[in-house]
Amino acid sequence: MATDAAGYDYVIVGAGSAGCVLADRLTASGRYRVLLLEAGGTDRRLFVQMPLGYGKLFHDPAVNWCYRTEPDPGLAGQADHWPRGKLLGGSSSINAMVWIRGHSSDYDDWQAAGNPGWGWADVLPAYRALEDWEGGADEFRGAGGPLHVSANRRDLHPLTHAYLGACAEAGLPGTPDFNGAQQEGAGVYQLSVKGGRRMSAARAFLRPAMRRANLTVRTHAHATRVVFEGRRAVGVEYRHKGALQLARAGREVILSGGAVNTPQLLMLSGVGPGADLAAFGLPVLLDNANVGGNLCDHQGLNYTWRMKTRTLNEVLRPWWGKALVGARWLLTGRGPLSMSINQGGGFFRTDPGLPRPNMQLYMQAFSTLLPRAGERPILTPDPFPGLSLGLSNCRPTSRGRISLHSADPFAAPRITANAYATEADVAEMLAAVKMLRRIAAQPPLADLIAEELRPGPAVSSDAELIADFRARSGTVYHASCSARMGPDAADSVVDARLRVHGLAGLRVCDASAFPTLIGGNTNAPSILMGWKGAQMILEDAG
């Protein structure tokens, strides 16, 4: 194994949402030398830069780890597809770009669980600093930061306005900014898009930082283990161009591989459930059963209707429609290809007695009841006008686990999602799916609907609705908490400053460190982890 001749202060594993921010912030002063390792390749691809092109990336192993879970009893025995970004920008380069911070109380929960510095009053200034909000700065939003957030008000499909009207009739009034004073309500989703192009963490943070001499970015560099001297992390072993290399870190190793890869790398390095590691012949450096545990994810599904009016199906399905919207996007950066398929959405409570919304809505002016195998057919929708209303649970109580299939660092880990494993999760989803039908039954949306296609009006009893959402639900790609933050190694992996309990020179800075799952999309909180994590690392460096 060759040792990298260059000397680095920090070695970061994973150029995803948090890793890109870390690379930028840790090199900004010019004081520290940083190596960023990424197992995937470049983000300079057409369907990465095209916002709606993410449908083409959903099953593409060139940019996607394409994980599959273990067969899940909670999902009627299905093995769910888990896309995770494998390129510069990580999952921020293949996601649906919806920019949601989460409910303010989520962060107060983090702090109340023994994590000082992570309450809403602490994270709001960080969000304001990193954002360039199209709507302009106010007490909640920031302008002039590195990451542009689009208000997404141009080129909305007319059905979006009908959806918002129906939500109001169903008792869910509009909210102008899900990231402002009030999350609850229906509205238009903000997007991490600028000038018609995806605003990934790579574009916002990493590309500018790559101009600095003190940052080295190595792609196609697959980390195989963290190297320790005693209980101090001193470097990372990785495979690059067919050979094993060792990159030494004079100060710290920082793991930013995400909720799947970070716990996998910890376990391969001897940090995790001791009996499990020993069974694979791995040396046990630190026995901590929480590594890979507490896995949490949002589960979602769609209800679909045939419409009496035109939808995006008629625009995106025919070849000539693709040609027209493609030309429009290339020439003007506008039109359907410049947006997410999720144009409208919202947050609501299944029980008015709850203190905050527990469900998230997604409105799509298209449908895909007839998908082709191995494809997420965003650019090949149904051959009839269709509308989809979807939802996901904000704070599920079910917990899964990431574990090893083998000691081979190039083998995919075992993902046990354990969806809908608690009665509470089933009960709230049952109440939630009834809300979808309630919205669809309200004018002005009801006037435009021809018929419900899926699950169809024949599915009506509670037992039938539960069986349906078990059979059709799946991840909404928000895996978190598998190396979670907390004050005690008895139930966590890292402390409030993201340092791994019981070890020196090693931090985790990504969504795996979330103490609990955020009520909303997780890309913004993952970027926050990079921003706040870099701040803590620099403070501790003195």
PDB file of N, CA and C in Angstrom, residues 23-102:
ATOM      1  N   ALA A  23     -15.375  20.806   2.539  1.00  0.00           N
ATOM      2  CA  ALA A  23     -14.207  21.094   1.714  1.00  0.00           C
ATOM      3  C   ALA A  23     -14.068  22.589   1.459  1.00  0.00           C
ATOM      4  N   ASP A  24     -15.182  23.243   1.235  1.00  0.00           N
ATOM      5  CA  ASP A  24     -15.168  24.688   1.001  1.00  0.00           C
ATOM      6  C   ASP A  24     -14.771  25.441   2.258  1.00  0.00           C
ATOM      7  N   ARG A  25     -15.448  25.161   3.361  1.00  0.00           N
ATOM      8  CA  ARG A  25     -15.261  25.940   4.580  1.00  0.00           C
ATOM      9  C   ARG A  25     -13.889  25.689   5.223  1.00  0.00           C
ATOM     10  N   LEU A  26     -13.388  24.470   5.150  1.00  0.00           N
ATOM     11  CA  LEU A  26     -12.115  24.165   5.795  1.00  0.00           C
ATOM     12  C   LEU A  26     -10.918  24.684   5.012  1.00  0.00           C
ATOM     13  N   THR A  27     -11.107  24.994   3.728  1.00  0.00           N
ATOM     14  CA  THR A  27      -9.997  25.507   2.923  1.00  0.00           C
ATOM     15  C   THR A  27     -10.062  27.005   2.709  1.00  0.00           C
ATOM     16  N   ALA A  28     -11.127  27.650   3.143  1.00  0.00           N
ATOM     17  CA  ALA A  28     -11.348  29.064   2.816  1.00  0.00           C
ATOM     18  C   ALA A  28     -10.234  29.969   3.331  1.00  0.00           C
ATOM     19  N   SER A  29      -9.697  29.671   4.503  1.00  0.00           N
ATOM     20  CA  SER A  29      -8.667  30.545   5.078  1.00  0.00           C
ATOM     21  C   SER A  29      -7.303  30.336   4.444  1.00  0.00           C
ATOM     22  N   GLY A  30      -7.121  29.211   3.759  1.00  0.00           N
ATOM     23  CA  GLY A  30      -5.817  28.875   3.207  1.00  0.00           C
ATOM     24  C   GLY A  30      -4.868  28.257   4.213  1.00  0.00           C
ATOM     25  N   ARG A  31      -5.312  28.105   5.435  1.00  0.00           N
ATOM     26  CA  ARG A  31      -4.449  27.629   6.520  1.00  0.00           C
ATOM     27  C   ARG A  31      -4.267  26.112   6.517  1.00  0.00           C
ATOM     28  N   TYR A  32      -5.286  25.378   6.047  1.00  0.00           N
ATOM     29  CA  TYR A  32      -5.275  23.925   6.170  1.00  0.00           C
ATOM     30  C   TYR A  32      -5.291  23.257   4.796  1.00  0.00           C
ATOM     31  N   ARG A  33      -4.584  22.128   4.706  1.00  0.00           N
ATOM     32  CA  ARG A  33      -4.589  21.317   3.495  1.00  0.00           C
ATOM     33  C   ARG A  33      -5.626  20.214   3.668  1.00  0.00           C
ATOM     34  N   VAL A  34      -6.478  20.066   2.678  1.00  0.00           N
ATOM     35  CA  VAL A  34      -7.623  19.154   2.775  1.00  0.00           C
ATOM     36  C   VAL A  34      -7.625  18.219   1.570  1.00  0.00           C
ATOM     37  N   LEU A  35      -7.858  16.939   1.838  1.00  0.00           N
ATOM     38  CA  LEU A  35      -8.079  15.945   0.784  1.00  0.00           C
ATOM     39  C   LEU A  35      -9.524  15.486   0.862  1.00  0.00           C
ATOM     40  N   LEU A  36     -10.234  15.536  -0.247  1.00  0.00           N
ATOM     41  CA  LEU A  36     -11.610  15.077  -0.346  1.00  0.00           C
ATOM     42  C   LEU A  36     -11.651  13.847  -1.242  1.00  0.00           C
ATOM     43  N   LEU A  37     -12.084  12.721  -0.678  1.00  0.00           N
ATOM     44  CA  LEU A  37     -12.163  11.464  -1.425  1.00  0.00           C
ATOM     45  C   LEU A  37     -13.601  11.189  -1.834  1.00  0.00           C
ATOM     46  N   GLU A  38     -13.810  10.869  -3.090  1.00  0.00           N
ATOM     47  CA  GLU A  38     -15.146  10.554  -3.599  1.00  0.00           C
ATOM     48  C   GLU A  38     -15.076   9.267  -4.416  1.00  0.00           C
ATOM     49  N   ALA A  39     -15.924   8.294  -4.067  1.00  0.00           N
ATOM     50  CA  ALA A  39     -15.919   7.008  -4.767  1.00  0.00           C
ATOM     51  C   ALA A  39     -16.418   7.132  -6.195  1.00  0.00           C
ATOM     52  N   GLY A  40     -17.286   8.105  -6.466  1.00  0.00           N
ATOM     53  CA  GLY A  40     -17.824   8.296  -7.804  1.00  0.00           C
ATOM     54  C   GLY A  40     -16.997   9.265  -8.625  1.00  0.00           C
ATOM     55  N   GLY A  41     -17.622   9.728  -9.724  1.00  0.00           N
ATOM     56  CA  GLY A  41     -16.914  10.593 -10.646  1.00  0.00           C
ATOM     57  C   GLY A  41     -17.479  12.000 -10.701  1.00  0.00           C
ATOM     58  N   THR A  42     -17.378  12.603 -11.862  1.00  0.00           N
ATOM     59  CA  THR A  42     -17.742  14.003 -12.028  1.00  0.00           C
ATOM     60  C   THR A  42     -19.254  14.199 -12.036  1.00  0.00           C
ATOM     61  N   ASP A  43     -19.663  15.415 -11.685  1.00  0.00           N
ATOM     62  CA  ASP A  43     -21.069  15.810 -11.773  1.00  0.00           C
ATOM     63  C   ASP A  43     -21.362  16.529 -13.077  1.00  0.00           C
ATOM     64  N   ARG A  44     -20.389  16.673 -13.945  1.00  0.00           N
ATOM     65  CA  ARG A  44     -20.580  17.403 -15.199  1.00  0.00           C
ATOM     66  C   ARG A  44     -21.197  16.486 -16.251  1.00  0.00           C
ATOM     67  N   ARG A  45     -22.480  16.246 -16.052  1.00  0.00           N
ATOM     68  CA  ARG A  45     -23.281  15.398 -16.939  1.00  0.00           C
ATOM     69  C   ARG A  45     -24.578  16.122 -17.245  1.00  0.00           C
ATOM     70  N   LEU A  46     -25.088  15.913 -18.439  1.00  0.00           N
ATOM     71  CA  LEU A  46     -26.293  16.624 -18.878  1.00  0.00           C
ATOM     72  C   LEU A  46     -27.457  16.409 -17.925  1.00  0.00           C
ATOM     73  N   PHE A  47     -27.750  15.143 -17.572  1.00  0.00           N
ATOM     74  CA  PHE A  47     -28.946  14.878 -16.775  1.00  0.00           C
ATOM     75  C   PHE A  47     -28.751  15.221 -15.301  1.00  0.00           C
ATOM     76  N   VAL A  48     -27.507  15.493 -14.892  1.00  0.00           N
ATOM     77  CA  VAL A  48     -27.277  16.037 -13.553  1.00  0.00           C
ATOM     78  C   VAL A  48     -27.592  17.520 -13.546  1.00  0.00           C
ATOM     79  N   GLN A  49     -27.134  18.216 -14.558  1.00  0.00           N
ATOM     80  CA  GLN A  49     -27.352  19.659 -14.608  1.00  0.00           C
ATOM     81  C   GLN A  49     -28.808  20.019 -14.931  1.00  0.00           C
ATOM     82  N   MET A  50     -29.485  19.184 -15.714  1.00  0.00           N
ATOM     83  CA  MET A  50     -30.894  19.416 -16.049  1.00  0.00           C
ATOM     84  C   MET A  50     -31.757  19.009 -14.851  1.00  0.00           C
ATOM     85  N   PRO A  51     -32.500  19.938 -14.252  1.00  0.00           N
ATOM     86  CA  PRO A  51     -33.253  19.593 -13.044  1.00  0.00           C
ATOM     87  C   PRO A  51     -34.163  18.378 -13.188  1.00  0.00           C
ATOM     88  N   LEU A  52     -34.973  18.315 -14.240  1.00  0.00           N
ATOM     89  CA  LEU A  52     -35.884  17.184 -14.359  1.00  0.00           C
ATOM     90  C   LEU A  52     -35.179  15.926 -14.855  1.00  0.00           C
ATOM     91  N   GLY A  53     -33.908  16.036 -15.167  1.00  0.00           N
ATOM     92  CA  GLY A  53     -33.162  14.872 -15.630  1.00  0.00           C
ATOM     93  C   GLY A  53     -32.902  13.839 -14.558  1.00  0.00           C
ATOM     94  N   TYR A  54     -33.296  14.137 -13.293  1.00  0.00           N
ATOM     95  CA  TYR A  54     -32.993  13.175 -12.237  1.00  0.00           C
ATOM     96  C   TYR A  54     -33.708  11.841 -12.421  1.00  0.00           C
ATOM     97  N   GLY A  55     -34.781  11.818 -13.190  1.00  0.00           N
ATOM     98  CA  GLY A  55     -35.416  10.540 -13.486  1.00  0.00           C
ATOM     99  C   GLY A  55     -34.480   9.592 -14.223  1.00  0.00           C
ATOM    100  N   LYS A  56     -33.598  10.137 -15.036  1.00  0.00           N
ATOM    101  CA  LYS A  56     -32.633   9.324 -15.780  1.00  0.00           C
ATOM    102  C   LYS A  56     -31.484   8.828 -14.901  1.00  0.00           C
ATOM    103  N   LEU A  57     -31.345   9.407 -13.723  1.00  0.00           N
ATOM    104  CA  LEU A  57     -30.251   9.041 -12.825  1.00  0.00           C
ATOM    105  C   LEU A  57     -30.683   8.040 -11.768  1.00  0.00           C
ATOM    106  N   PHE A  58     -31.963   7.729 -11.730  1.00  0.00           N
ATOM    107  CA  PHE A  58     -32.557   6.967 -10.647  1.00  0.00           C
ATOM    108  C   PHE A  58     -32.022   5.546 -10.575  1.00  0.00           C
ATOM    109  N   HIS A  59     -31.683   4.967 -11.725  1.00  0.00           N
ATOM    110  CA  HIS A  59     -31.165   3.594 -11.775  1.00  0.00           C
ATOM    111  C   HIS A  59     -29.805   3.530 -12.475  1.00  0.00           C
ATOM    112  N   ASP A  60     -29.107   4.649 -12.580  1.00  0.00           N
ATOM    113  CA  ASP A  60     -27.866   4.696 -13.347  1.00  0.00           C
ATOM    114  C   ASP A  60     -26.667   4.410 -12.444  1.00  0.00           C
ATOM    115  N   PRO A  61     -26.040   3.235 -12.554  1.00  0.00           N
ATOM    116  CA  PRO A  61     -24.927   2.897 -11.661  1.00  0.00           C
ATOM    117  C   PRO A  61     -23.694   3.767 -11.869  1.00  0.00           C
ATOM    118  N   ALA A  62     -23.656   4.536 -12.947  1.00  0.00           N
ATOM    119  CA  ALA A  62     -22.519   5.429 -13.160  1.00  0.00           C
ATOM    120  C   ALA A  62     -22.506   6.572 -12.152  1.00  0.00           C
ATOM    121  N   VAL A  63     -23.679   6.911 -11.596  1.00  0.00           N
ATOM    122  CA  VAL A  63     -23.763   8.045 -10.666  1.00  0.00           C
ATOM    123  C   VAL A  63     -24.519   7.682  -9.393  1.00  0.00           C
ATOM    124  N   ASN A  64     -24.869   6.415  -9.223  1.00  0.00           N
ATOM    125  CA  ASN A  64     -25.832   6.023  -8.204  1.00  0.00           C
ATOM    126  C   ASN A  64     -25.400   4.673  -7.618  1.00  0.00           C
ATOM    127  N   TRP A  65     -25.384   4.575  -6.287  1.00  0.00           N
ATOM    128  CA  TRP A  65     -25.036   3.310  -5.651  1.00  0.00           C
ATOM    129  C   TRP A  65     -26.100   2.237  -5.886  1.00  0.00           C
ATOM    130  N   CYS A  66     -27.328   2.646  -6.196  1.00  0.00           N
ATOM    131  CA  CYS A  66     -28.405   1.707  -6.547  1.00  0.00           C
ATOM    132  C   CYS A  66     -28.551   0.579  -5.513  1.00  0.00           C
ATOM    133  N   TYR A  67     -28.681   0.961  -4.263  1.00  0.00           N
ATOM    134  CA  TYR A  67     -28.836  -0.027  -3.215  1.00  0.00           C
ATOM    135  C   TYR A  67     -30.225  -0.647  -3.222  1.00  0.00           C
ATOM    136  N   ARG A  68     -30.315  -1.847  -2.682  1.00  0.00           N
ATOM    137  CA  ARG A  68     -31.599  -2.482  -2.435  1.00  0.00           C
ATOM    138  C   ARG A  68     -31.649  -2.916  -0.979  1.00  0.00           C
ATOM    139  N   THR A  69     -32.821  -2.733  -0.379  1.00  0.00           N
ATOM    140  CA  THR A  69     -32.993  -3.154   1.004  1.00  0.00           C
ATOM    141  C   THR A  69     -33.249  -4.654   1.076  1.00  0.00           C
ATOM    142  N   GLU A  70     -33.200  -5.184   2.273  1.00  0.00           N
ATOM    143  CA  GLU A  70     -33.675  -6.536   2.511  1.00  0.00           C
ATOM    144  C   GLU A  70     -35.195  -6.564   2.295  1.00  0.00           C
ATOM    145  N   PRO A  71     -35.766  -7.696   1.896  1.00  0.00           N
ATOM    146  CA  PRO A  71     -37.226  -7.778   1.797  1.00  0.00           C
ATOM    147  C   PRO A  71     -37.869  -7.319   3.100  1.00  0.00           C
ATOM    148  N   ASP A  72     -38.843  -6.438   2.984  1.00  0.00           N
ATOM    149  CA  ASP A  72     -39.390  -5.761   4.157  1.00  0.00           C
ATOM    150  C   ASP A  72     -40.820  -6.211   4.439  1.00  0.00           C
ATOM    151  N   PRO A  73     -41.076  -6.849   5.566  1.00  0.00           N
ATOM    152  CA  PRO A  73     -42.449  -7.256   5.889  1.00  0.00           C
ATOM    153  C   PRO A  73     -43.417  -6.076   5.921  1.00  0.00           C
ATOM    154  N   GLY A  74     -42.926  -4.922   6.339  1.00  0.00           N
ATOM    155  CA  GLY A  74     -43.795  -3.746   6.400  1.00  0.00           C
ATOM    156  C   GLY A  74     -44.200  -3.214   5.045  1.00  0.00           C
ATOM    157  N   LEU A  75     -43.462  -3.603   4.003  1.00  0.00           N
ATOM    158  CA  LEU A  75     -43.770  -3.219   2.626  1.00  0.00           C
ATOM    159  C   LEU A  75     -44.210  -4.441   1.823  1.00  0.00           C
ATOM    160  N   ALA A  76     -44.971  -5.311   2.465  1.00  0.00           N
ATOM    161  CA  ALA A  76     -45.512  -6.512   1.832  1.00  0.00           C
ATOM    162  C   ALA A  76     -44.416  -7.397   1.241  1.00  0.00           C
ATOM    163  N   GLY A  77     -43.267  -7.415   1.911  1.00  0.00           N
ATOM    164  CA  GLY A  77     -42.193  -8.294   1.496  1.00  0.00           C
ATOM    165  C   GLY A  77     -41.317  -7.776   0.378  1.00  0.00           C
ATOM    166  N   GLN A  78     -41.500  -6.533  -0.033  1.00  0.00           N
ATOM    167  CA  GLN A  78     -40.725  -6.012  -1.152  1.00  0.00           C
ATOM    168  C   GLN A  78     -39.335  -5.572  -0.713  1.00  0.00           C
ATOM    169  N   ALA A  79     -38.383  -5.661  -1.626  1.00  0.00           N
ATOM    170  CA  ALA A  79     -37.037  -5.125  -1.450  1.00  0.00           C
ATOM    171  C   ALA A  79     -37.003  -3.768  -2.146  1.00  0.00           C
ATOM    172  N   ASP A  80     -36.896  -2.708  -1.355  1.00  0.00           N
ATOM    173  CA  ASP A  80     -37.015  -1.357  -1.888  1.00  0.00           C
ATOM    174  C   ASP A  80     -35.718  -0.911  -2.570  1.00  0.00           C
ATOM    175  N   HIS A  81     -35.858  -0.088  -3.596  1.00  0.00           N
ATOM    176  CA  HIS A  81     -34.719   0.512  -4.304  1.00  0.00           C
ATOM    177  C   HIS A  81     -34.322   1.792  -3.578  1.00  0.00           C
ATOM    178  N   TRP A  82     -33.049   1.884  -3.196  1.00  0.00           N
ATOM    179  CA  TRP A  82     -32.536   3.065  -2.497  1.00  0.00           C
ATOM    180  C   TRP A  82     -31.461   3.738  -3.355  1.00  0.00           C
ATOM    181  N   PRO A  83     -31.816   4.730  -4.145  1.00  0.00           N
ATOM    182  CA  PRO A  83     -30.786   5.472  -4.870  1.00  0.00           C
ATOM    183  C   PRO A  83     -30.002   6.371  -3.922  1.00  0.00           C
ATOM    184  N   ARG A  84     -28.683   6.401  -4.096  1.00  0.00           N
ATOM    185  CA  ARG A  84     -27.799   7.295  -3.337  1.00  0.00           C
ATOM    186  C   ARG A  84     -26.741   7.803  -4.300  1.00  0.00           C
ATOM    187  N   GLY A  85     -26.466   9.097  -4.240  1.00  0.00           N
ATOM    188  CA  GLY A  85     -25.547   9.697  -5.196  1.00  0.00           C
ATOM    189  C   GLY A  85     -24.129   9.171  -5.072  1.00  0.00           C
ATOM    190  N   LYS A  86     -23.526   8.846  -6.202  1.00  0.00           N
ATOM    191  CA  LYS A  86     -22.144   8.366  -6.264  1.00  0.00           C
ATOM    192  C   LYS A  86     -21.399   9.222  -7.293  1.00  0.00           C
ATOM    193  N   LEU A  87     -21.176  10.475  -6.937  1.00  0.00           N
ATOM    194  CA  LEU A  87     -20.541  11.461  -7.805  1.00  0.00           C
ATOM    195  C   LEU A  87     -20.318  12.715  -6.991  1.00  0.00           C
ATOM    196  N   LEU A  88     -19.628  13.685  -7.538  1.00  0.00           N
ATOM    197  CA  LEU A  88     -19.447  14.948  -6.839  1.00  0.00           C
ATOM    198  C   LEU A  88     -20.819  15.579  -6.584  1.00  0.00           C
ATOM    199  N   GLY A  89     -21.042  15.980  -5.363  1.00  0.00           N
ATOM    200  CA  GLY A  89     -22.355  16.486  -4.954  1.00  0.00           C
ATOM    201  C   GLY A  89     -23.198  15.441  -4.277  1.00  0.00           C
ATOM    202  N   GLY A  90     -22.824  14.145  -4.417  1.00  0.00           N
ATOM    203  CA  GLY A  90     -23.586  13.080  -3.766  1.00  0.00           C
ATOM    204  C   GLY A  90     -25.045  13.109  -4.167  1.00  0.00           C
ATOM    205  N   SER A  91     -25.904  12.880  -3.198  1.00  0.00           N
ATOM    206  CA  SER A  91     -27.332  12.822  -3.503  1.00  0.00           C
ATOM    207  C   SER A  91     -27.910  14.180  -3.872  1.00  0.00           C
ATOM    208  N   SER A  92     -27.201  15.274  -3.559  1.00  0.00           N
ATOM    209  CA  SER A  92     -27.682  16.591  -4.014  1.00  0.00           C
ATOM    210  C   SER A  92     -27.558  16.737  -5.521  1.00  0.00           C
ATOM    211  N   SER A  93     -26.821  15.819  -6.163  1.00  0.00           N
ATOM    212  CA  SER A  93     -26.683  15.842  -7.627  1.00  0.00           C
ATOM    213  C   SER A  93     -27.687  14.947  -8.331  1.00  0.00           C
ATOM    214  N   ILE A  94     -28.474  14.161  -7.571  1.00  0.00           N
ATOM    215  CA  ILE A  94     -29.463  13.287  -8.226  1.00  0.00           C
ATOM    216  C   ILE A  94     -30.841  13.408  -7.586  1.00  0.00           C
ATOM    217  N   ASN A  95     -31.031  14.348  -6.656  1.00  0.00           N
ATOM    218  CA  ASN A  95     -32.295  14.406  -5.917  1.00  0.00           C
ATOM    219  C   ASN A  95     -33.323  15.270  -6.637  1.00  0.00           C
ATOM    220  N   ALA A  96     -34.482  15.446  -6.008  1.00  0.00           N
ATOM    221  CA  ALA A  96     -35.576  16.206  -6.613  1.00  0.00           C
ATOM    222  C   ALA A  96     -35.529  17.691  -6.271  1.00  0.00           C
ATOM    223  N   MET A  97     -34.484  18.130  -5.554  1.00  0.00           N
ATOM    224  CA  MET A  97     -34.140  19.547  -5.364  1.00  0.00           C
ATOM    225  C   MET A  97     -35.096  20.348  -4.495  1.00  0.00           C
ATOM    226  N   VAL A  98     -36.037  19.716  -3.803  1.00  0.00           N
ATOM    227  CA  VAL A  98     -36.956  20.453  -2.934  1.00  0.00           C
ATOM    228  C   VAL A  98     -36.181  20.931  -1.707  1.00  0.00           C
ATOM    229  N   TRP A  99     -36.261  22.224  -1.427  1.00  0.00           N
ATOM    230  CA  TRP A  99     -35.475  22.837  -0.352  1.00  0.00           C
ATOM    231  C   TRP A  99     -36.371  23.065   0.860  1.00  0.00           C
ATOM    232  N   ILE A 100     -36.235  22.193   1.842  1.00  0.00           N
ATOM    233  CA  ILE A 100     -37.003  22.265   3.085  1.00  0.00           C
ATOM    234  C   ILE A 100     -36.041  22.113   4.255  1.00  0.00           C
ATOM    235  N   ARG A 101     -36.098  23.048   5.179  1.00  0.00           N
ATOM    236  CA  ARG A 101     -35.224  22.962   6.354  1.00  0.00           C
ATOM    237  C   ARG A 101     -35.744  21.982   7.400  1.00  0.00           C
ATOM    238  N   GLY A 102     -37.061  21.819   7.447  1.00  0.00           N
ATOM    239  CA  GLY A 102     -37.695  21.079   8.523  1.00  0.00           C
ATOM    240  C   GLY A 102     -38.387  22.037   9.468  1.00  0.00           C
TER     241      GLY A 102
END
